[in-house]
């Protein structure tokens, strides 16, 4: 997710503007009940799925344009409700707009449909083969549980919503209670833009409240669920989806600690202790550490911490206090921070601060602690569980005796990211094994740099093995994200007039297609590299 420099966020305006306050009052009706939302989404499902791809792409562009046009109304409300800095919110809104535009191009191109055509072949190697044509179709209505820490990019009009709409699935958005006013305003923009673009009524709807979200997830008219949030809540929702009479796919992005490993030669490639410390603290403290890709652990060779101590402390002390998103985040962060500081053998490198106001909002500065590897191993979940906020743990290990590759599955069974700092020309079996292990236990492996920065681009993978996500073959960022809301169907020996346009002779939809011609099977296995 996008990282931006940490700013001091003063008390936000009490209201975005007079117009914003009026609009919120007028648009309370944008919120509907779970049952009504499911009924309307079900009614919209077939006409929306059958909508011409170009029209659907135009609708995504209309939403993008409307959000960009209303930035001056939306951002001030986000400031007040989340405490995030204005620069961060405007950048995140721009990311949301760009993401919608990327999906519009993806829908128009049509390659995501994965069209495969096997021509009828009476001479097929295993007996006569019928004409077979396969592509991907929308699964149906999706209930999307919005995130708190990205009030634009992973909330009402964020990645999951954009992906589901691009796939041709109506969306029921369960708003996050951390920014309700912004959710209603954003939903109003989305509903209006989709309607003006000619999309069916019920293509997008907003519901509020935990009970409503669960009711929607259980509704037989809902075909899939998506979620970004805590491990506990995500697991509970995943269990509901799996225990339905007819289970449905559920795609949850949950907890991640995103370890960073520095080899003996890696400190030099990182630019030295000062550069490594500055980048590390900036990544940990960005947006008050409320990022799913925040580096929770930094592994350094024995003796390296002596070089890092002072620059880490200096960088952390230069970070101004930042408000956490809402009181529940504050209480959770305080509890995790107290637990970590209470573990025997934990040494504060930068003590950090927490100040809680009368409303329960927390204002924090980064806390960085260090431990040796034996302490980490013996402490278990007291140290290994995610600390959602500006806290990270530096771990010293002995390169001569530590098998980092073997530690990865033991300590980090699933993570969104993992990072390696190695020497510019460093090569060894141990390093190869470490990289291989990380590729099996993380969705994105970085070589240098910091994980708090997720490019919205076709090749991005933002997912990982449990507990990072509930489905390690999916991503919630990038064009592959819409594949979560599609399923394959094949047509056998169908008359051309009965086929969807993407599968007809002559390819009237001009989509990329993989074709297996008649006669090909007799030469299978004869191709040499």
Phi, psi and omega in degrees: 000155190296131176258136175228153180303145182283128176247153169285125182258108178289175176305124181286160177303148180294337174210150181298314179188169177299321180297319181297316180298318178295318183296319180300316180298318183289335189255020175302330183292351178295338179277133180233174179277161181298317182295315179296320180297316179297320180295315181290322178295320178298317179295328181278344191300309182292310180297326179290318178298327182273357179299137177307138184300322179296321179292321178294320176298318178298323179294320177297320177295324179296319177296315179301313181296321181293319178296316179298320181292331183262016184304320184289343173272319187284315187299315179301326177292319176298322176303311185291321186277330187251337184078000178287153183290153182299318180299320179296315183293320179293322176295322180291322177295321177296320176301318180297317179296314180298320180298316178298321180291323176298316178295326177299315178296322180297315180297317182296320182291321174084000182292338179297343182287346176051053184288129178229130181233123173253114181292147175304135187218097179295339181259021181302144188301334183252016185113164185308132179254132177284168173289125181233133181224122188236140171204183184255140181235156179297144180282333184124195184303138181241132171261124184245122178267114186288155178268161178270325192277348174231083188294349172248304192288335177230033180235229193305308182250024186281199190301316181293318177297313181298318181294316181294316178297319178299323179288345181097023182251129171299150184240131167253113185262117174273111185293149175276136182291349180286339177215067185292319182294316178297323179299315181294319179297314181295319179299320179299320179297315182295312181300315181296316182295318179294320179296316180293335177275000176086016179283153184298148173301134182095003179295326177219134179216157181243134171234159181228148174100144181300316181298320179295320179297316179294319179300318180294320180295330180274347185294129182297345179276350177270134189253347180196161178226152175220153189203144169227121182169210188285159179297315182297312181293319180296319179294319180298317179291321178299321179294323177297314181298322182284336185265001176298155176308320170243098184302150179235156176293142179225127184244103183247131169261119192244236186267151178204139181248349166051066183293150176239131182243125177250123178277178181299326180265356187288333182298324180292315180293336178282353180098010180097174186298317183297316181293318179297315181296317181296315179294320180298309182295321179297321180290322180290323189264348181304131183053038180058034177069014184266051181235138182293343181255012178302133178289111182274342181220139175234112180265124181230149179295153179307133181097339182290327183297330178299328178279334185270336186310301186295313180294327176295313181298317181296317180295319181293321180291343178273359181267123180286157178299141181228141180284137171284163192301310181199167190305324180296322176296319180300311182296322178294320179294316179300318180296314180294318180298317179297319179298314182295314180294339181274355179284130179296131182100350177278129180242122177293129172267315171230113191295326182069170180222156173221124175235126183250128182273182184295339179269001180088001177284137180255137175247123193229153167238160190293141174247121177239127180236164177231151175215161170272169186296322180299320179296317179299316182295321183282331183284334178061225188295339177303329177253330188280335180295150181297137170252107185276098184153184187279067179222136177213160186240125174266128184242124176269134177227155179267112182299334183285335186237354186257126175264093184298322181299323179287333181287330187305305181292335179288319185263327189226074184298333178203132181212153177293320183222162168211143187233142177236128167252108179238166178296153184302327180242015185291132176216133177194160176296322180297319180292319178299317181294322178297312181298318179299315180298317180295324179293340178270347186233010177215154179277335181220126180249120182259145173246098188081172181075191184226148190285345181282081180170103185245109181291133176274094190203160188302323186273000183292139172241114179237084182184179179179172179298157176308137009265013178296317177216167177274350181215103189281001177264003184245167175226149177254003177227144181096169187292336178291349182297332182285346179295339178297335188249025178232156173222154183276148172217141179243144176249129183246125176055035182278139172301144184303323183293341182267354182274151171296154185306324183295341184251359185284157174303144180084350177050061182298338179272355177055045177262150175299137182221141173259120185243132174257104185286159176298143179090349184292326189297334183289346179250007178302139178087356182263353181284131177251153181275000000 
